[in-house]
Structures are given as C-alpha cells and as structure tokens.
CSV table of C-alpha atoms in Angstrom, one decimal:
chain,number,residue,atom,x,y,z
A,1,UNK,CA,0.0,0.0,0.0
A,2,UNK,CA,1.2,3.3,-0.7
A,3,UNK,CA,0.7,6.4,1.1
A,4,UNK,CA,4.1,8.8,0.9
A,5,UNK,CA,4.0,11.0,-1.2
A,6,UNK,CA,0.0,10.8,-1.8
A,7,UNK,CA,-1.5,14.1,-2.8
A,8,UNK,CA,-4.9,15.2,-4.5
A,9,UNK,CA,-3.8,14.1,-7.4
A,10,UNK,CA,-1.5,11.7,-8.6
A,11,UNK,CA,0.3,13.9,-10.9
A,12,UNK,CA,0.8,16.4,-7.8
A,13,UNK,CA,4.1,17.6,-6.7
A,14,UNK,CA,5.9,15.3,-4.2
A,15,UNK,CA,7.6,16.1,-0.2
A,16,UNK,CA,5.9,18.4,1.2
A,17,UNK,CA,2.6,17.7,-0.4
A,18,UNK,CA,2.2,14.2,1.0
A,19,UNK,CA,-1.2,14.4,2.7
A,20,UNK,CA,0.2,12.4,5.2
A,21,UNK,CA,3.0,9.2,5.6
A,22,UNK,CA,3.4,5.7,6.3
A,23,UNK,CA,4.1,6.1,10.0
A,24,UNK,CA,0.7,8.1,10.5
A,25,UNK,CA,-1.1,5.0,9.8
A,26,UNK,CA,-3.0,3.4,12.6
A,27,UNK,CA,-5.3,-0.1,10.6
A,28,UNK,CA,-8.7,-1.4,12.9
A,29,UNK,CA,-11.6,-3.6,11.9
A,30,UNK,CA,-14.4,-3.5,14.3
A,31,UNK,CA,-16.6,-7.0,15.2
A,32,UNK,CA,-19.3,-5.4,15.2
A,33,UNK,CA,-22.8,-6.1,12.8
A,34,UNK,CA,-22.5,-2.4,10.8
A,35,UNK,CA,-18.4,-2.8,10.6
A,36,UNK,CA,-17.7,-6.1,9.5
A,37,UNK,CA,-15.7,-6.9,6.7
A,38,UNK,CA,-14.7,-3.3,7.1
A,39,UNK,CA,-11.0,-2.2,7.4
A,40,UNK,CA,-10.4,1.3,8.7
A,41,UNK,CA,-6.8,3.0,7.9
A,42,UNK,CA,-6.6,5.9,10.4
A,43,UNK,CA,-4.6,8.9,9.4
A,44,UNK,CA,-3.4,12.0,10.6
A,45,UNK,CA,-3.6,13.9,7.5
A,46,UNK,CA,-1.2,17.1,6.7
A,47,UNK,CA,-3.9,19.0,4.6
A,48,UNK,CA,-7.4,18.9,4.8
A,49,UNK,CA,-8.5,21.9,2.3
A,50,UNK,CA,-8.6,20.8,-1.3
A,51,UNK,CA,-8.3,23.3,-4.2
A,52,UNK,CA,-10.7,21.8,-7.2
A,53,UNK,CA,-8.4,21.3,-10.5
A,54,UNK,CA,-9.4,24.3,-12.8
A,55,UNK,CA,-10.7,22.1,-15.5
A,56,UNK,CA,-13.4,20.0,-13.0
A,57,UNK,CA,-17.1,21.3,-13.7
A,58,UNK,CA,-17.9,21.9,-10.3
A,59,UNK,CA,-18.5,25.6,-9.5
A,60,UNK,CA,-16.8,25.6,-6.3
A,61,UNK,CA,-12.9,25.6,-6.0
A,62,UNK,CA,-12.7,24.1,-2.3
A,63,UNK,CA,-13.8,20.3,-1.0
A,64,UNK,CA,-13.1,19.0,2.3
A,65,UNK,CA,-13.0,15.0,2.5
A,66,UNK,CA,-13.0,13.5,5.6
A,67,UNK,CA,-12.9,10.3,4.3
A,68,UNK,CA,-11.6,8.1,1.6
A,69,UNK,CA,-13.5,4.8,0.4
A,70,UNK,CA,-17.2,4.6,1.3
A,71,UNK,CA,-19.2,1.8,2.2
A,72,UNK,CA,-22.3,2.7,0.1
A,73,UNK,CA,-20.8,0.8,-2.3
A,74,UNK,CA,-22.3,2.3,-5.1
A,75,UNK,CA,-21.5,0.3,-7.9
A,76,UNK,CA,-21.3,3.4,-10.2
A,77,UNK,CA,-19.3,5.9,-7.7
A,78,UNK,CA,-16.8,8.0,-10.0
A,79,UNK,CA,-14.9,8.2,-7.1
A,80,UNK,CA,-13.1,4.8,-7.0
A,81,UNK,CA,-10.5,5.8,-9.2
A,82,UNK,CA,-8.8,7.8,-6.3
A,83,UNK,CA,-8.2,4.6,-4.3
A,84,UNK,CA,-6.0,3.4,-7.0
A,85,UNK,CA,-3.7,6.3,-5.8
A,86,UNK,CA,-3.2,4.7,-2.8
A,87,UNK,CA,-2.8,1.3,-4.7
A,88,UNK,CA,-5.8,0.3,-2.9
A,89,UNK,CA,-8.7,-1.8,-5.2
A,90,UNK,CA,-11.1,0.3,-7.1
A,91,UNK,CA,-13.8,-2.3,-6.4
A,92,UNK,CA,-14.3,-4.3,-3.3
A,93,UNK,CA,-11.3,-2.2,-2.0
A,94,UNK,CA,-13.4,0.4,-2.5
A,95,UNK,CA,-15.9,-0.2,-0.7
A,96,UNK,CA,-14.6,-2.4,2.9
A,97,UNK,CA,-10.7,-0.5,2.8
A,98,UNK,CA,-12.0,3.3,4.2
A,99,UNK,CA,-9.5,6.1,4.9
A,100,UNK,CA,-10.7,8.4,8.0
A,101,UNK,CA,-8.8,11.9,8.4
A,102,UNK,CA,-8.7,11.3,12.0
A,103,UNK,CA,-7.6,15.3,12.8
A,104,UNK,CA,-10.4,16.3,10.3
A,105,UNK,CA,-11.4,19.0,12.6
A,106,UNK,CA,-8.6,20.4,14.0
A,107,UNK,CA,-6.6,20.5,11.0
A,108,UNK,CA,-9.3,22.3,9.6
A,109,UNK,CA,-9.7,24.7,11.7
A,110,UNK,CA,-6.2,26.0,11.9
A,111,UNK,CA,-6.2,26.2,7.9
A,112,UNK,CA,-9.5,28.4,8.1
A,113,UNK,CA,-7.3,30.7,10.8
A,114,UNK,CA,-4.7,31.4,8.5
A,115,UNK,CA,-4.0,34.5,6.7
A,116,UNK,CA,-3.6,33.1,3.9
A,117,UNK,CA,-7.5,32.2,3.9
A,118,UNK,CA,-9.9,34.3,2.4
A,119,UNK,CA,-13.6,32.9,3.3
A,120,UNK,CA,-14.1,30.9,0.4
A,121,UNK,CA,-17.4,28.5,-0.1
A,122,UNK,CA,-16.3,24.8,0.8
A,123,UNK,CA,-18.3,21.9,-0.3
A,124,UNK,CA,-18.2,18.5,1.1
A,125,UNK,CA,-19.4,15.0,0.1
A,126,UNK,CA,-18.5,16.0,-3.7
A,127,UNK,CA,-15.6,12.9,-3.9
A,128,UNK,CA,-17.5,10.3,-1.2
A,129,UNK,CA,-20.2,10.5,1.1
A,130,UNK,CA,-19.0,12.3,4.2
A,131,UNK,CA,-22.2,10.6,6.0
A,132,UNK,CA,-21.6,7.3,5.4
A,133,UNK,CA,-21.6,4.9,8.1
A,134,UNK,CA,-17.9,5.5,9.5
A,135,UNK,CA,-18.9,8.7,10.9
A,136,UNK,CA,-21.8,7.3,13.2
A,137,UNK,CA,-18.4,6.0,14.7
A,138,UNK,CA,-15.4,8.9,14.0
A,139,UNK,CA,-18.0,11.5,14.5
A,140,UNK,CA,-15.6,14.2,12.6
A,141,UNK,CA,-18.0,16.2,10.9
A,142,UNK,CA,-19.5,18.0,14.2
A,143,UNK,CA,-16.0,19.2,14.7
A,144,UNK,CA,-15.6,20.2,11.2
A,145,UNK,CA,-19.3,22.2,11.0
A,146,UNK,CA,-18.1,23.9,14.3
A,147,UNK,CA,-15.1,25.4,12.7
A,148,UNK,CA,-16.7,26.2,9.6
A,149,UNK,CA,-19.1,28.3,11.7
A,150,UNK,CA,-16.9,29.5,14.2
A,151,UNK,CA,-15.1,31.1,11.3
A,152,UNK,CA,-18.8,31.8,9.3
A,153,UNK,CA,-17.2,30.0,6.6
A,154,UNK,CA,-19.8,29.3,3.5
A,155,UNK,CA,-20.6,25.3,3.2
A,156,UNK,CA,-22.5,23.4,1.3
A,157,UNK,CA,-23.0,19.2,1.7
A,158,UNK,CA,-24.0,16.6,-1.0
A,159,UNK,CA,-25.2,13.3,0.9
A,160,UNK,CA,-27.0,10.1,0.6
A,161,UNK,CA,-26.9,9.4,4.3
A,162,UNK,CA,-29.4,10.0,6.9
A,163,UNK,CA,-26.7,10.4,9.5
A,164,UNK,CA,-26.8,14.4,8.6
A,165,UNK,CA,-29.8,15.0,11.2
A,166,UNK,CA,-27.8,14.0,13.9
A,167,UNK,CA,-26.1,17.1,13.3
A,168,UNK,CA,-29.5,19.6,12.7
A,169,UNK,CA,-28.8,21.6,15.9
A,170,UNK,CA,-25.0,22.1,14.4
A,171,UNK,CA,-26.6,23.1,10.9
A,172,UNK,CA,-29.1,25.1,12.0
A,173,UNK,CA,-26.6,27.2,14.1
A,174,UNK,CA,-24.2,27.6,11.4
A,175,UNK,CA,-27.0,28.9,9.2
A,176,UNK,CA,-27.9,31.7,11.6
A,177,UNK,CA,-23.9,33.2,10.4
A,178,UNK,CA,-23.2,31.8,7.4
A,179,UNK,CA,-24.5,30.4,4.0
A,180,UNK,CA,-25.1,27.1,4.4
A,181,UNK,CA,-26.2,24.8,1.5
A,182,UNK,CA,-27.7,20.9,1.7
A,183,UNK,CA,-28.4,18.9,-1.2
A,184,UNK,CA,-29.6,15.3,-0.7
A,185,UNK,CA,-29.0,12.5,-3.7
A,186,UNK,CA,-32.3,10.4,-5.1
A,187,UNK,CA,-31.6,9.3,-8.5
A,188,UNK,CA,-34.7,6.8,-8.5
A,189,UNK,CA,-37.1,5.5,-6.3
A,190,UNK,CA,-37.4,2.2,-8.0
A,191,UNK,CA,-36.6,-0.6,-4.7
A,192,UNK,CA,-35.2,-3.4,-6.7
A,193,UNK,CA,-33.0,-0.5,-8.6
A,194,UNK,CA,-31.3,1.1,-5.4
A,195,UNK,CA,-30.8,-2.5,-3.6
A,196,UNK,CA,-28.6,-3.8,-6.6
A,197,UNK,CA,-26.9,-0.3,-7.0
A,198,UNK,CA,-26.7,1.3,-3.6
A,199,UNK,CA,-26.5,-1.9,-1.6
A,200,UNK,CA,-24.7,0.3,1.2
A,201,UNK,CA,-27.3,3.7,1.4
A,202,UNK,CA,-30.1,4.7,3.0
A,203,UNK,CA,-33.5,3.9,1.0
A,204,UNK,CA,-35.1,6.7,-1.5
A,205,UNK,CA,-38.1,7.4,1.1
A,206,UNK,CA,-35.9,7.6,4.0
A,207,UNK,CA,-33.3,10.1,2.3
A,208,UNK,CA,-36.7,12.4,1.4
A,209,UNK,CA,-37.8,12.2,4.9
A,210,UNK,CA,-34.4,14.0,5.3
A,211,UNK,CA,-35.2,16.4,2.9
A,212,UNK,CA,-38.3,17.3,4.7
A,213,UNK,CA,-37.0,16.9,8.3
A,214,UNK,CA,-34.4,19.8,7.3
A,215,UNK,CA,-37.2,22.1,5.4
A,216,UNK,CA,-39.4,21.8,8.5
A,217,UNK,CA,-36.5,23.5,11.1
A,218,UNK,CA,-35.6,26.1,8.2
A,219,UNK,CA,-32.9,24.8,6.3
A,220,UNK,CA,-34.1,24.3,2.7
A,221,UNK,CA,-32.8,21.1,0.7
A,222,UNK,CA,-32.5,20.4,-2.5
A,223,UNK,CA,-32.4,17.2,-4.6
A,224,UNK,CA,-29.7,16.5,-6.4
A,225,UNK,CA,-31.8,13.4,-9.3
A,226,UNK,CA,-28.3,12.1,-9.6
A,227,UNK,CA,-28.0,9.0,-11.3
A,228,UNK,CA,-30.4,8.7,-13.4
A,229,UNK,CA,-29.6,5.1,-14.9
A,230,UNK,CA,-30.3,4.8,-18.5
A,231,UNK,CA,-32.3,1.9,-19.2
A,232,UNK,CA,-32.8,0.8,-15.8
A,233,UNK,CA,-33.9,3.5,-14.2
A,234,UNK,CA,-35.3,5.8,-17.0
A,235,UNK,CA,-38.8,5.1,-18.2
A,236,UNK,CA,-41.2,7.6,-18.2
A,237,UNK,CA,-42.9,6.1,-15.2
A,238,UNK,CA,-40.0,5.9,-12.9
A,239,UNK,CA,-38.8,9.1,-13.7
A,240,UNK,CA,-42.6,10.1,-12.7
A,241,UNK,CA,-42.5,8.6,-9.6
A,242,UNK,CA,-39.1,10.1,-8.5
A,243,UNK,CA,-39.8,13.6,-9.1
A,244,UNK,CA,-43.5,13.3,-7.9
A,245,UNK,CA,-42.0,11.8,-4.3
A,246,UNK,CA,-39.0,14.3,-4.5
A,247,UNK,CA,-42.2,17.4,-5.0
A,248,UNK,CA,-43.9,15.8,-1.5
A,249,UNK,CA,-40.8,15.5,0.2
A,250,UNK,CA,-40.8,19.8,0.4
A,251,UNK,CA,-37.6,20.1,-1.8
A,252,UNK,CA,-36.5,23.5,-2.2
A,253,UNK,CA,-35.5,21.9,-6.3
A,254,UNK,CA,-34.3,19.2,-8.7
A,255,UNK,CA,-31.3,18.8,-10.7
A,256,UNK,CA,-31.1,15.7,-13.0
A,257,UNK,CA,-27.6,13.9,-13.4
A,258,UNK,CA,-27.4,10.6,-15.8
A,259,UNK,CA,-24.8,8.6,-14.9
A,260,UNK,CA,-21.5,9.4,-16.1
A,261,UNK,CA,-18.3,6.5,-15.8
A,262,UNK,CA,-15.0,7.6,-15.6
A,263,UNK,CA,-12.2,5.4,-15.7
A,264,UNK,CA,-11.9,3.5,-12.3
A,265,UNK,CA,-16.0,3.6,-12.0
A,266,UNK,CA,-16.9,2.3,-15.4
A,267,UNK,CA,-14.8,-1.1,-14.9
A,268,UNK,CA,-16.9,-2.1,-12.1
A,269,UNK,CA,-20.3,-0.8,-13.0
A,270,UNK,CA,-19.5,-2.7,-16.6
A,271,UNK,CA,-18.7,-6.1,-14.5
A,272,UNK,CA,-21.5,-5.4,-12.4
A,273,UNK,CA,-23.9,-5.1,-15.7
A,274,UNK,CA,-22.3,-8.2,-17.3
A,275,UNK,CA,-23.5,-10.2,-14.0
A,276,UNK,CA,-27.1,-9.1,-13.7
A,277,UNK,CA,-28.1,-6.7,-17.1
A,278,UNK,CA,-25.8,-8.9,-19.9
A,279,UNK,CA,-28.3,-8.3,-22.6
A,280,UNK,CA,-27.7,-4.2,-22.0
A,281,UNK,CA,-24.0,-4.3,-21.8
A,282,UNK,CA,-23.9,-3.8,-26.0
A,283,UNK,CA,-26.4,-1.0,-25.3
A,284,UNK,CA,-24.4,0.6,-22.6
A,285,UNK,CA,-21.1,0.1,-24.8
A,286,UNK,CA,-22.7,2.2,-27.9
A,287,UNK,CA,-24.4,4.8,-25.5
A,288,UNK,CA,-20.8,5.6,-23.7
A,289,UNK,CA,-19.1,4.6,-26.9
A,290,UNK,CA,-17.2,8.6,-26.8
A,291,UNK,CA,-16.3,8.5,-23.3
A,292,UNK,CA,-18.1,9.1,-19.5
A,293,UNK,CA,-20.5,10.7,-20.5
A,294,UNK,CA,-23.7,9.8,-22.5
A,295,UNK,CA,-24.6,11.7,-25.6
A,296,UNK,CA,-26.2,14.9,-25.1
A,297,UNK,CA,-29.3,14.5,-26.7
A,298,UNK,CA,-29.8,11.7,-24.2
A,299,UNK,CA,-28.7,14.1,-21.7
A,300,UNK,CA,-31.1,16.8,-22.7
A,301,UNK,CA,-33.8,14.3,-23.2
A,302,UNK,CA,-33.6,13.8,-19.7
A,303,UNK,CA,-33.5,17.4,-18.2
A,304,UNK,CA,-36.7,18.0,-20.7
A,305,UNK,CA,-38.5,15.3,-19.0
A,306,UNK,CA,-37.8,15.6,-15.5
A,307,UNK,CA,-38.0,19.8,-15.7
A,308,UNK,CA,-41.5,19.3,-17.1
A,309,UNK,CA,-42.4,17.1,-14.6
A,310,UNK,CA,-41.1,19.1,-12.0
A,311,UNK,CA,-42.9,22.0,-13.3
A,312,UNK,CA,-46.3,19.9,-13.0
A,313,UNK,CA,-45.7,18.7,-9.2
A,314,UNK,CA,-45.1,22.5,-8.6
A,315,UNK,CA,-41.5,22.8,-8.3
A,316,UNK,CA,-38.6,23.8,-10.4
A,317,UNK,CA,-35.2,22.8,-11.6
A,318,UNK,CA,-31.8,24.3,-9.1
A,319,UNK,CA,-31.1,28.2,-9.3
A,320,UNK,CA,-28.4,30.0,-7.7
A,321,UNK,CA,-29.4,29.6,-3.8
A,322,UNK,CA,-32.3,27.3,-4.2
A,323,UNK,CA,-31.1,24.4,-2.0
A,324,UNK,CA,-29.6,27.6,0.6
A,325,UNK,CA,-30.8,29.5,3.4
A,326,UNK,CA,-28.5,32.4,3.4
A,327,UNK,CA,-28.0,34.7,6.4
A,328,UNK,CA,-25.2,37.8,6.0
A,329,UNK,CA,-22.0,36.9,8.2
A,330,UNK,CA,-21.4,38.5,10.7
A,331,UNK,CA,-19.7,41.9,9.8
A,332,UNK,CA,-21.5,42.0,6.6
A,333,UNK,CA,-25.1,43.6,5.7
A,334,UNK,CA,-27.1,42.3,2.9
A,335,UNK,CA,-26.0,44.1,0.1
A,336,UNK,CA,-22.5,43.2,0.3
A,337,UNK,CA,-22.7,39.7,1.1
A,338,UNK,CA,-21.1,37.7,-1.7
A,339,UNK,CA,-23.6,35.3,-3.4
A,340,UNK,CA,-22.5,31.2,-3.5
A,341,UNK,CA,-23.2,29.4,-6.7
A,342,UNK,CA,-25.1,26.1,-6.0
A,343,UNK,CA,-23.5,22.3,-4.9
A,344,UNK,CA,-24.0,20.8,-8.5
C-alpha cells in the first residue's frame, strides 16, 4: 500500500505535499454487525482543504473529504479511481478499505485561521459520502461544522446518508452566520434498482424524509436526481415517480444527473452489468461509446423530462441559492454579502 508522497492528485508535486505518511497510519476492523468486513486505515492527514483542479465542472474551487473509500458501495461511484492512488482496489477495495482523516477538525480549523485564507465557499461530500456509516463511529463532521461556523465560513454538503440530522442543531446554528447549503442524492425510487446499485445507502423514502426533516427546522434542501440510470432506471414512469416523491418530500429543487463513468468507475459498473443486465452491456457500450458521458441528446432528453415534470408537481429545476438559506455573516449587511453558486 502506498501512502508517501500521496497528494490530491497523482500527478501532484511530491515532499511536502504528501497528505500524510506511512508512519501516520494506525489499521482497525471492528466485530461489530454495521463494521464487519470493514477495514479502517486511520490517518493523521497534513492538509485537509482541497483546491478543485481548474478544468473540473464543479463551481466551487474548495472540498473538504474527511474520508476516503465509502461503504455505500455504489456500484457506479466516479470516485473509485482515487483509491487506486493509494494502490488500494477500485472495487471491493473500495468499498470495505475506508481512509478516516482522524484530525479532520482540528486540522481544519487551523487552515481556516490562516492568513492566507480568504472565506471561500467549501463543499463537502462532492468525492465520497461524508455521511456514510464511519462517521456514526469517528463522529468528525461536528467538529468540522463547528469550525466552519466558528469562522462563518460558507458550506455546502452533498449526501445520501441519513446520518446528517444527527447534526441539525449544528446546521441550524451555522446557518444563523453563514450560507449554508444541503443537497440530498435520489436518483430513482425504484426498490429493486437502489438494492442492486446502492447496496450500502439509506433507501429513497428515508433520504426524502431527510429532505423534509431539514425544510421543517428552516434549512431548505434540495435534490440532487443524480444517477439517473439509462435503461434501468429511466422510463417515463419511474422518472414520474421520483420527481412526484421528490415534490412531497418539500424540496426546495431538482437537478437531474445521468450517470456518467470515468475510468476506475466504469470497470466495475460494466462487471456489475455483465452479471445481472448482460443483454444491455452492448447497449451501454454504444451509448458511452465517446467517453463518461452519455450523448447529449440523451442528456437533454432527460432534463426535458424531468424539468417538465417538476414544473407539474409544482417545483422547479436548481437556481443559484435554491437548495440555501443564506443569512449575511457577521460583519456583513445584505448588500455586500457575496452570493455562493449552487452544490451541483
């Protein structure tokens, strides 16, 4: 296994950049129901704050990620590719060997005290799920929300796990100083879809009942229709029943994602579809035949349908600040406060 030298990115400089090094590395499994089979890799990592590369999509520039690995187990997750950087497997690997950032916090919070930092919007759960079921046991997101507030640092949080009202209290105080944004993921409602491709999340129903636990105390969610699955999880009729239960469930919008597979991802999610979908694997090859993405008129298709639909149930697609309640820091009044671009 290989952790000196590791960085964001494996083409990163080398030395000083190391995130952390082999003697920082403390490995536990737990006998216990929700652990096992589950290896842990403790760290004491030497940066926490990650710049975005400039050519990534994502509007936001800074990520914090707690972990590494996650045990949802998503058979799609674009993320598996980064465990190859620690010459860990991008499959089972994946999902059962899980990096924790043991000084999360506190590392954080002396990076958001220095100079050299200016305030700028941080989004977490963008890589893997920083509420997956390690932190029901390293608890290191209450310390990290503490110091994003203490500082009124903007933050946003992309999740799939239910664990995120544990923290409410913490959320709802950090959203009385800061702009705080929450985006929940529901690609499909479909039972038989999310056990074979989620195996390790939270149902559909009870990731909604998130969404509208956080609208009711004030902090408005939105849904994040992310993946949308073509040709599992795509007819007209699913995509119905998804955006209708996303409507009920009080979100504040809905932003359609199909699935996209990047190197690492699109291995296993092709095994996976040889094993339990053969007869679409030639469909699957000709739709992603130029790359991760599916063709944009399939893409397009898509946001048509599930924007129209959204439009019926009475809500609409994301808009800058949709999924955030936004209060002016402190120090600032509310026509200088700069305005944060969405999660996704």
């Amino acid at each position: 296994m290989r952790w000196d030298n590791l960085s964001d990115h494996p083409t990163a400089a080398t030395g000083d950049a190391a995130l952390f090094g082999a003697e920082a590395v403390t490995t536990r499994t737990f006998d216990t129901p929700e652990f096992r089979g589950i290896t842990f890799h403790e760290v004491r990592a030497r940066s926490i704050l990650n710049r975005v590369p400039g050519a990534s999509r994502m509007p936001f520039e800074w990520t914090v990620n707690p972990y590494r690995g996650c045990t949802h187990a998503c058979v799609y997750c674009f993320a598996r590719k980064t465990h190859s950087y620690l010459d860990l497997d991008t499959g089972l690997g994946f999902d059962s060997q899980i990096v924790v950032k043991t000084n999360a916090p506190e590392l954080l919070r002396k990076q958001l005290a220095s100079p050299r930092w200016h305030g700028a919007h941080i989004a977490m759960g963008t890589n893997v799920d920083c509420y997956q079921r390690a932190e029901g046991r390293y608890r290191l997101m209450p310390g990290i929300i503490d110091a994003l507030r203490d500082r009124a640092n903007p933050f946003s949080i992309l999740t799939k796990g239910t664990l995120i009202l544990r923290d409410l209290d913490l959320l709802v105080r950090a959203a009385e100083v800061t702009d705080v944004g929450i985006s929940v993921s529901v690609g499909f409602t479909d039972t038989e879809l999310w056990r074979t491709v989620e195996p390790g999340t939270p149902s559909p129903e009870r990731r909604l009942d998130v969404v509208r636990t956080l609208g009711e105390h004030g902090i408005g969610c939105g849904v994040l229709m992310a993946p949308v699955v073509p040709f599992l999880g795509d007819r007209p009729e699913q995509l119905r029943a998804t955006v209708r239960a996303i409507a009920a469930s009080g979100a504040t919008s809905v932003t359609p994602l199909v699935l996209h597979l990047r190197p690492g991802a699109r291995e296993w999610f092709m095994a996976w579809l040889e094993r339990t979908h053969p007869l679409l694997v030639p469909r699957y090859r000709r739709l992603y035949a130029d790359g991760a993405y599916a063709p944009k008129w399939y893409q397009r298709r898509i946001t048509r349908q599930v924007h129209e639909l959204a439009a019926e149930f009475g809500m609409g697609p994301a808009r800058p600040g949709a999924s955030r309640r936004v209060t002016p820091a402190r120090g600032e009044d509310a026509g200088t406060a700069g305005t944060q671009l969405t999660l996704l």
